Short mmCIF file of C-alpha atoms and ligand atoms in Angstrom, two decimals:
data_model
loop_
_atom_site.label_atom_id
_atom_site.label_comp_id
_atom_site.label_asym_id
_atom_site.label_seq_id
_atom_site.Cartn_x
_atom_site.Cartn_y
_atom_site.Cartn_z
CA MET A 3 0.00 0.00 0.00
CA ALA A 4 1.38 3.39 -0.98
CA HIS A 5 1.64 5.91 1.87
CA ALA A 6 0.18 9.37 1.38
CA PRO A 7 3.03 11.88 0.97
CA ARG A 8 3.80 13.67 4.23
CA ARG A 9 3.09 17.39 4.33
CA GLU A 10 6.13 19.46 5.21
CA HIS A 11 5.88 22.71 7.17
CA LEU A 12 8.34 25.32 8.46
CA PHE A 13 8.17 26.34 12.12
CA ILE A 14 10.19 29.56 12.16
CA GLU A 15 10.75 31.06 15.58
CA THR A 16 13.06 33.59 17.20
CA ASP A 17 12.90 34.68 20.86
CA GLY A 18 9.36 33.34 21.25
CA GLN A 19 8.02 35.08 18.10
CA VAL A 20 6.60 32.76 15.41
CA PHE A 21 6.35 33.51 11.68
CA LEU A 22 2.96 32.50 10.23
CA VAL A 23 1.30 33.11 6.85
CA GLU A 24 -2.32 34.09 6.28
CA ASP A 25 -4.28 31.68 4.17
CA ALA A 26 -8.04 32.10 3.64
CA GLY A 27 -8.47 33.92 6.94
CA ARG A 28 -6.36 31.47 8.96
CA LEU A 29 -2.79 31.61 10.16
CA ARG A 30 -0.61 28.63 9.37
CA PHE A 31 3.06 27.63 9.09
CA PRO A 32 4.64 28.32 5.69
CA ARG A 33 4.98 25.11 3.69
CA LYS A 34 8.33 23.80 2.59
CA GLY A 35 9.21 25.37 -0.77
CA GLU A 36 7.10 28.51 -0.17
CA ARG A 37 9.04 31.77 -0.70
CA LEU A 38 10.23 33.47 2.50
CA PRO A 39 11.36 37.10 2.89
CA PHE A 40 14.48 36.07 4.89
CA ARG A 41 17.01 33.25 5.17
CA THR A 42 16.62 30.44 7.71
CA VAL A 43 18.91 27.95 9.43
CA PRO A 44 17.69 24.35 10.12
CA GLN A 45 17.10 23.38 13.77
CA GLY A 46 15.77 19.83 13.61
CA THR A 47 12.37 18.36 12.85
CA ILE A 48 9.25 17.30 14.70
CA ALA A 49 7.47 14.31 13.13
CA PHE A 50 3.71 13.90 13.49
CA GLU A 51 1.65 11.36 11.60
CA GLY A 52 1.13 12.82 8.14
CA ASP A 53 3.02 16.05 8.89
CA VAL A 54 6.69 16.89 9.26
CA VAL A 55 7.46 20.19 10.94
CA HIS A 56 10.94 21.56 10.24
CA ARG A 57 12.20 23.90 12.95
CA ARG A 58 14.07 26.89 11.48
CA LYS A 59 15.86 29.87 12.98
CA PRO A 60 15.42 33.04 10.88
CA VAL A 61 18.37 35.23 9.91
CA LEU A 62 17.05 38.78 10.59
CA GLU A 63 18.40 42.28 11.08
CA ARG A 64 16.00 43.12 13.93
CA HIS A 65 13.58 41.51 16.40
CA PRO A 66 10.26 40.85 14.58
CA ASP A 67 7.72 42.43 17.00
CA GLU A 68 4.96 42.06 14.39
CA TRP A 69 5.12 38.24 14.50
CA LEU A 70 2.85 36.40 16.92
CA GLY A 71 4.21 35.54 20.36
CA ARG A 72 4.08 31.79 21.01
CA ASP A 73 1.91 32.20 24.14
CA ALA A 74 -0.59 34.52 22.36
CA ILE A 75 -1.25 31.81 19.77
CA PHE A 76 -3.34 29.75 22.20
CA ASP A 77 -5.76 32.67 22.76
CA ARG A 78 -6.67 32.91 19.08
CA ASP A 79 -9.12 30.79 17.15
CA ASP A 80 -7.79 31.72 13.67
CA VAL A 81 -4.56 29.75 14.15
CA ASP A 82 -4.16 26.37 12.48
CA GLY A 83 -4.29 23.37 14.85
CA LEU A 84 -0.89 22.07 13.71
CA VAL A 85 0.75 25.34 14.84
CA LYS A 86 -0.72 24.91 18.33
CA ARG A 87 0.23 21.26 18.43
CA ALA A 88 3.81 21.96 17.35
CA ILE A 89 4.25 24.76 19.90
CA TYR A 90 2.81 22.55 22.63
CA THR A 91 5.23 19.76 21.65
CA THR A 92 8.22 22.09 22.05
CA LEU A 93 7.30 22.74 25.70
CA ILE A 94 9.60 20.52 27.72
CA ARG A 95 8.11 18.17 30.34
CA CYS A 96 9.86 17.89 33.70
CA VAL A 97 10.35 14.83 35.87
CA SER A 98 12.24 14.58 39.12
CA GLU A 99 13.59 11.30 40.50
CA VAL A 100 15.83 10.13 43.31
CA VAL A 101 18.49 7.46 43.79
CA LEU A 102 17.92 6.42 47.42
CA SER A 103 20.90 4.39 48.53
CA LYS A 104 21.99 2.10 51.33
CA GLY A 105 25.70 1.34 50.94
CA PRO A 106 26.21 0.19 47.35
CA ARG A 107 22.51 -0.64 46.87
CA VAL A 108 19.73 1.54 45.51
CA LEU A 109 15.99 1.49 46.06
CA MET A 110 13.79 0.71 43.06
CA VAL A 111 9.99 0.73 42.89
CA LYS A 112 7.78 -1.36 40.61
CA ALA A 113 4.84 0.49 39.07
CA VAL A 114 1.32 -0.91 38.70
CA ARG A 115 0.10 1.73 36.23
CA GLY A 116 1.16 4.45 33.82
CA PHE A 117 4.07 4.58 31.39
CA SER A 118 6.26 2.25 33.48
CA LYS A 119 3.55 -0.30 34.38
CA GLY A 120 5.15 -3.63 35.33
CA HIS A 121 8.63 -2.07 35.22
CA TRP A 122 11.00 -1.00 37.90
CA ASN A 123 11.94 2.62 38.21
CA LEU A 124 13.50 5.14 40.55
CA PRO A 125 11.05 6.78 42.96
CA GLY A 126 9.78 10.11 41.61
CA GLY A 127 7.69 11.35 38.73
CA PHE A 128 6.26 14.36 36.92
CA MET A 129 6.51 17.67 38.71
CA ASP A 130 3.25 19.38 39.61
CA TYR A 131 2.23 22.78 38.32
CA GLY A 132 4.38 25.46 39.95
CA GLU A 133 6.50 22.95 41.83
CA GLY A 134 10.31 22.88 41.90
CA PRO A 135 12.25 19.67 41.31
CA GLU A 136 13.30 19.13 44.96
CA ALA A 137 9.80 19.58 46.36
CA GLY A 138 8.46 17.45 43.50
CA VAL A 139 10.71 14.48 44.09
CA GLU A 140 10.21 14.54 47.87
CA ARG A 141 6.44 14.61 47.42
CA GLU A 142 6.41 11.86 44.75
CA ALA A 143 8.83 9.56 46.56
CA GLU A 144 7.13 9.96 49.94
CA GLU A 145 3.73 9.29 48.33
CA GLU A 146 5.03 6.19 46.56
CA ILE A 147 6.90 4.48 49.41
CA GLY A 148 5.31 6.13 52.47
CA ALA A 149 8.65 6.92 54.13
CA ASP A 150 10.59 10.11 54.85
CA VAL A 151 13.13 10.96 52.18
CA VAL A 152 16.28 13.04 52.73
CA LEU A 153 17.90 14.57 49.63
CA ASP A 154 21.71 14.77 49.56
CA GLY A 155 22.12 16.75 46.34
CA LEU A 156 21.51 16.74 42.60
CA LEU A 157 23.28 14.04 40.58
CA SER A 158 22.58 15.70 37.25
CA THR A 159 19.92 16.83 34.80
CA TYR A 160 19.25 14.93 31.58
CA VAL A 161 17.18 15.42 28.44
CA SER A 162 15.58 12.61 26.50
CA GLY A 163 12.83 11.84 24.04
CA PHE A 164 10.78 8.68 24.36
CA PRO A 165 10.23 6.22 21.52
CA GLY A 166 7.34 7.23 19.27
CA LYS A 167 6.81 10.60 20.98
CA PRO A 168 7.99 13.87 19.48
CA SER A 169 8.25 15.71 22.82
CA TYR A 170 11.25 15.88 25.12
CA THR A 171 11.45 15.52 28.87
CA LEU A 172 13.93 17.13 31.24
CA GLY A 173 14.89 14.88 34.12
CA PHE A 174 16.35 15.99 37.46
CA VAL A 175 17.88 13.09 39.36
CA TYR A 176 18.85 13.52 43.02
CA ARG A 177 20.67 11.28 45.43
CA GLY A 178 19.31 10.71 48.89
CA ARG A 179 18.34 8.23 51.59
CA VAL A 180 15.34 7.15 53.64
CA ARG A 181 15.01 7.78 57.36
CA SER A 182 13.38 4.44 58.00
CA GLU A 183 12.79 1.28 56.03
CA SER A 184 9.21 0.72 57.13
CA PHE A 185 7.60 1.41 53.77
CA HIS A 186 3.87 1.95 53.18
CA LEU A 187 3.45 1.49 49.43
CA LYS A 188 0.82 3.52 47.63
CA PRO A 189 -1.51 0.69 46.63
CA ASP A 190 -2.75 1.93 43.22
CA GLU A 191 0.73 2.95 42.11
CA ILE A 192 3.53 0.75 43.51
CA GLU A 193 3.41 -3.02 43.95
CA GLU A 194 6.92 -3.72 45.21
CA VAL A 195 10.15 -2.07 46.36
CA GLY A 196 13.64 -3.55 46.54
CA TRP A 197 17.30 -2.73 47.11
CA PHE A 198 19.54 -3.63 44.17
CA THR A 199 23.14 -3.19 43.12
CA VAL A 200 23.48 -0.61 40.33
CA ASP A 201 24.30 -3.22 37.65
CA LYS A 202 21.14 -5.13 38.51
CA ALA A 203 18.99 -1.98 38.80
CA LEU A 204 20.14 -0.96 35.31
CA THR A 205 18.71 -4.18 33.86
CA LEU A 206 15.36 -3.56 35.56
CA THR A 207 14.46 -0.07 34.36
CA ARG A 208 13.61 1.25 30.89
CA ASN A 209 13.69 4.89 31.95
CA PRO A 210 16.72 6.70 30.45
CA PHE A 211 16.88 9.25 33.30
CA ALA A 212 16.93 6.44 35.83
CA LYS A 213 19.77 4.72 33.93
CA TRP A 214 21.93 7.82 33.58
CA GLY A 215 21.21 8.86 37.17
CA LEU A 216 22.13 5.37 38.41
CA ILE A 217 25.42 5.48 36.52
CA ASP A 218 26.26 8.93 37.88
CA PHE A 219 25.36 7.70 41.36
CA PHE A 220 27.65 4.70 40.86
CA LEU A 221 30.53 6.95 39.76
CA GLN A 222 30.09 9.23 42.77
CA SER A 223 29.61 6.48 45.38
CA PRO A 224 32.86 5.05 46.79
CA GLU A 225 30.92 2.04 48.18
CA ALA A 226 29.25 1.23 44.86
CA ARG A 227 32.51 1.66 42.94
CA ARG A 228 34.36 -0.60 45.36
CA ALA A 229 31.63 -3.25 45.36
CA LEU A 230 31.88 -3.84 41.60
CA ARG A 231 34.49 -6.50 40.85
CA VAL A 232 35.19 -7.09 37.18
CA ARG A 233 38.16 -8.85 35.54
CA ARG A 234 40.21 -7.00 32.97
CA HIS A 235 43.29 -7.68 30.90
CA GLY A 236 45.17 -4.70 32.38
CA LEU A 237 45.81 -2.45 29.40
CA ALA A 238 44.52 0.73 31.02
CA SER A 239 46.94 2.83 33.00
CA PRO A 240 45.88 3.82 36.52
CA ARG A 241 45.76 7.52 35.70
CA ARG A 242 42.67 9.63 36.26
CA PRO A 243 39.77 8.55 34.04
CA VAL A 244 39.04 10.85 31.10
CA VAL A 245 35.54 10.75 29.63
CA ARG A 246 35.77 9.89 25.93
CA PRO A 247 33.25 8.60 23.38
CA THR A 248 33.52 4.83 23.64
CA ILE A 249 32.58 1.83 21.52
CA PHE A 250 32.09 -1.39 23.45
CA LEU A 251 32.73 -4.43 21.28
CA ASP A 252 31.67 -7.97 21.94
CA ARG A 253 34.45 -10.38 20.92
CA ASP A 254 33.24 -13.71 19.46
CA GLY A 255 31.12 -13.21 16.34
CA VAL A 256 32.07 -9.54 16.06
CA ILE A 257 35.88 -9.34 16.07
CA ASN A 258 36.70 -13.01 15.58
CA ARG A 259 34.92 -16.06 14.29
CA GLY A 260 33.13 -17.98 17.00
CA ARG A 261 33.59 -21.74 16.75
CA PRO A 262 31.84 -24.85 17.99
CA GLY A 263 33.65 -25.91 21.15
CA TYR A 264 34.84 -22.31 21.75
CA VAL A 265 38.07 -20.45 21.03
CA ARG A 266 40.29 -22.42 23.42
CA THR A 267 43.81 -21.66 22.16
CA PRO A 268 45.51 -18.66 20.51
CA ASP A 269 45.56 -20.64 17.25
CA HIS A 270 41.78 -20.84 17.33
CA PHE A 271 41.59 -17.05 17.19
CA GLU A 272 40.65 -15.97 13.67
CA PHE A 273 39.70 -12.39 12.81
CA LEU A 274 36.46 -11.98 10.88
CA PRO A 275 36.84 -10.29 7.48
CA GLY A 276 36.66 -6.49 7.81
CA ALA A 277 36.70 -6.53 11.63
CA ARG A 278 40.08 -4.84 11.98
CA GLU A 279 39.24 -2.30 9.26
CA GLY A 280 35.99 -1.49 11.05
CA MET A 281 37.80 -0.99 14.36
CA ARG A 282 40.41 1.19 12.67
CA LEU A 283 37.65 3.31 11.14
CA LEU A 284 35.98 3.83 14.53
CA GLN A 285 39.27 4.58 16.23
CA ASP A 286 40.29 7.12 13.57
CA ALA A 287 36.89 8.81 13.89
CA GLY A 288 37.66 9.49 17.56
CA TRP A 289 36.26 6.59 19.55
CA ARG A 290 37.99 4.64 22.27
CA LEU A 291 37.60 0.87 21.78
CA VAL A 292 36.86 -1.47 24.68
CA VAL A 293 36.17 -5.21 24.41
CA VAL A 294 33.55 -6.72 26.72
CA THR A 295 33.26 -10.50 26.49
CA ASN A 296 31.52 -13.32 28.36
CA GLN A 297 33.93 -16.23 28.39
CA ASP A 298 31.77 -19.28 28.99
CA PRO A 299 34.69 -21.72 28.34
CA THR A 300 36.55 -20.18 31.28
CA GLY A 301 33.41 -20.67 33.38
CA TRP A 302 33.30 -24.31 32.23
CA LYS A 303 37.01 -24.64 33.18
CA LEU A 304 37.89 -25.44 29.55
CA VAL A 305 40.08 -22.32 29.21
CA PRO A 306 42.00 -21.27 32.32
CA GLU A 307 42.37 -17.51 32.75
CA ARG A 308 46.09 -17.76 31.92
CA GLN A 309 45.21 -19.27 28.57
CA LEU A 310 42.51 -16.63 28.00
CA ARG A 311 45.22 -13.99 28.48
CA ARG A 312 47.35 -15.69 25.83
CA ILE A 313 44.38 -15.66 23.44
CA HIS A 314 43.92 -11.97 24.12
CA GLU A 315 47.64 -11.30 23.59
CA ARG A 316 47.25 -12.91 20.15
CA MET A 317 44.25 -10.69 19.41
CA LEU A 318 46.09 -7.57 20.58
CA ALA A 319 49.10 -8.39 18.39
CA GLY A 320 46.84 -8.83 15.36
CA LEU A 321 45.14 -5.54 16.10
CA ARG A 322 48.43 -3.69 16.59
CA GLY A 323 49.52 -4.95 13.17
CA ALA A 324 46.44 -3.23 11.71
CA GLY A 325 47.06 0.00 13.64
CA VAL A 326 44.26 -0.64 16.13
CA GLY A 327 44.70 -0.07 19.87
CA LEU A 328 42.28 -1.22 22.56
CA ASP A 329 41.91 0.72 25.80
CA GLU A 330 40.91 -2.38 27.73
CA ILE A 331 39.50 -5.91 27.54
CA TYR A 332 36.94 -6.77 30.21
CA TYR A 333 35.87 -10.37 30.50
CA CYS A 334 33.45 -12.41 32.55
CA PRO A 335 35.14 -15.69 33.56
CA HIS A 336 32.11 -17.02 35.41
CA HIS A 337 29.79 -19.88 34.80
CA VAL A 338 26.79 -19.30 32.50
CA PHE A 339 24.36 -19.61 35.42
CA SER A 340 26.25 -17.28 37.73
CA ASP A 341 24.50 -14.21 39.12
CA CYS A 342 27.57 -11.97 38.72
CA ALA A 343 27.53 -8.27 37.84
CA CYS A 344 29.86 -8.80 34.88
CA ARG A 345 28.03 -11.44 32.87
CA LYS A 346 26.17 -9.83 29.99
CA PRO A 347 23.28 -8.90 29.81
CA ARG A 348 24.24 -7.34 33.17
CA PRO A 349 26.18 -4.15 32.34
CA GLY A 350 28.92 -4.62 34.99
CA MET A 351 31.78 -4.61 32.46
CA LEU A 352 30.53 -1.33 30.98
CA LEU A 353 30.11 0.17 34.44
CA ALA A 354 33.66 -0.90 35.29
CA ALA A 355 34.89 0.88 32.17
CA ALA A 356 32.96 4.01 33.20
CA ARG A 357 34.72 3.85 36.56
CA ASP A 358 38.22 2.92 35.31
CA LEU A 359 38.44 4.81 32.01
CA GLY A 360 35.66 7.44 32.02
CA VAL A 361 32.62 6.71 29.82
CA ASP A 362 29.45 8.72 29.21
CA PRO A 363 26.67 6.33 28.09
CA ARG A 364 25.11 9.08 25.99
CA ARG A 365 28.24 9.22 23.84
CA SER A 366 28.78 5.47 23.59
CA TRP A 367 27.76 2.40 21.63
CA MET A 368 27.61 -1.33 22.30
CA VAL A 369 28.27 -3.54 19.25
CA GLY A 370 27.43 -7.23 19.44
CA ASP A 371 26.07 -10.23 17.58
CA LYS A 372 23.75 -11.58 20.28
CA VAL A 373 20.50 -10.34 21.69
CA LEU A 374 22.18 -10.24 25.09
CA ASP A 375 24.67 -7.67 23.73
CA LEU A 376 21.76 -5.45 22.76
CA GLU A 377 20.24 -5.96 26.21
CA THR A 378 23.56 -4.98 27.78
CA GLY A 379 23.82 -1.77 25.75
CA ARG A 380 20.19 -0.98 26.49
CA ALA A 381 20.77 -1.53 30.22
CA PHE A 382 23.73 0.86 30.17
CA GLY A 383 21.68 3.52 28.36
CA CYS A 384 23.94 3.71 25.29
CA ARG A 385 23.15 3.12 21.63
CA THR A 386 23.44 -0.34 20.13
CA ALA A 387 24.54 -1.98 16.87
CA TRP A 388 23.57 -5.54 16.01
CA VAL A 389 25.95 -7.31 13.64
CA GLY A 390 25.90 -10.75 12.04
CA PRO A 391 25.20 -12.47 8.73
CA ARG A 392 21.61 -12.33 7.49
CA PRO A 393 20.67 -15.97 8.28
CA TRP A 394 21.95 -15.52 11.84
CA ARG A 395 19.96 -12.33 12.28
CA ALA A 396 16.83 -13.92 10.82
CA ARG A 397 16.86 -16.44 13.69
CA PHE A 398 16.73 -13.74 16.38
CA ARG A 399 14.92 -10.98 14.49
CA LYS A 400 11.93 -10.85 16.82
CA GLU A 401 13.86 -10.67 20.10
CA ALA A 402 16.27 -8.11 18.62
CA ALA A 403 13.49 -5.94 17.19
CA ALA A 404 11.99 -5.64 20.68
CA LEU A 405 15.28 -4.02 21.77
CA GLY A 406 15.34 -1.56 18.86
CA PRO A 407 19.02 -1.60 17.83
CA ASP A 408 20.11 1.75 16.35
CA VAL A 409 22.19 0.05 13.65
CA VAL A 410 21.84 -3.40 12.06
CA ALA A 411 24.61 -4.65 9.75
CA ASP A 412 26.13 -7.82 8.25
CA ASP A 413 29.49 -7.26 9.93
CA LEU A 414 31.56 -4.90 12.02
CA LEU A 415 32.97 -2.95 9.07
CA ARG A 416 29.49 -2.12 7.75
CA ALA A 417 28.26 -1.23 11.24
CA ALA A 418 31.32 0.99 11.74
CA ARG A 419 30.66 2.87 8.50
CA THR A 420 27.08 3.62 9.59
CA ILE A 421 28.10 4.63 13.12
CA VAL A 422 30.80 6.96 11.78
CA ARG A 423 28.40 8.52 9.28
CA ARG A 424 25.76 9.18 11.94
CA ASP A 425 27.73 10.02 15.01
CA ALA A 426 31.47 10.58 14.58
CA PRO A 427 32.77 12.41 17.69
CA ALA A 428 35.36 14.23 15.56
CA ARG A 429 32.50 16.32 14.19
CA GLY A 430 31.94 17.61 17.70
CA ARG A 431 28.32 16.47 17.86
CA ARG A 432 26.84 15.36 21.15
CA ALA A 433 23.68 13.35 21.37
CA THR A 434 22.15 14.89 24.47
CA ARG A 435 23.04 16.65 27.67
MG1 MG B 512 29.32 -12.74 20.46
#
């Protein structure tokens, strides 16, 4: 079925004044292609069903007092509905949430209704009319858990859109504690509360503010930092971490060919075609490269850690030969059924990298061939790329689609090309914040 062509409109605004054109007694946005008496600079788009609204900044000599003020537009009945809808969409929503901690653990609440129904979240919610973020989060959290909350400061503020919605939300996330643990849950809103380590909490929530707030809490909490134990090869120097855009790479099936019976010796290690070129491309575009790998054969005692190190030395030598340097290799040596922080889909290895090297999830990607790699990236709040040959991907299409990978490609080189085209740090672009 052919889709109707989308109508394209220009939303031109400067200092709260909006440029509209009169059309049969009504005021509307100019359409794309219509002649304008000034130049404009693009400022992103807002997509509605059937309509695309392009935001534009006008290039003018003076402030256009004769244009309509954005607030005055709602008082008039001769203004097109799309104009009102677009202006309403540009108003930012505000939520305020809190990481309540007890040692390295944080309190999460499970919602029975609303956007996060059935999911865990940080206590907090939308701010009321006229309310500041501190008062808002105290009120929301105390209503939800029925206990006194003490705020210890702001972790950070974050901006995010939500899938399928054109509006943006500003999130304030605080850190704090509870005075007592006798909770009285608000029955129509919260069904359960629990204390979790940050790596576990990250797998439980879908809320991007909660994820980023949890990671900032983790980085600021000496107890949480200390509690996370993750094995690494030891490439990183112990200097102060420096936040850099980072690509996390799964190993088997992304960098090297996986094999039945596992890669058990250095001679089993075979680079996939294009993998080193892809890594070189990412590195040259300004990303730090970090490998994060579950090593089931070490968990099964088939590959002792000493041998795993030798395999990794072989990989590093092959990468060096292609001009590729890794910042670190994190690995999970535990058994497949272990409940450790490091085993993907838990994001413990990525958290460890944030602690040891300096990583901002909003400027990072996780690249992997398995659904659990996508889950790991999702848990950490970074973008994800799913790589693997078509027949492989066909087998897991449904599970992967539910996780909405940002890039899907046949191999690492193709994924790298797309990532570089969309998001190269060298261009100085930053996703959010
Ligand atoms: Mg893999």
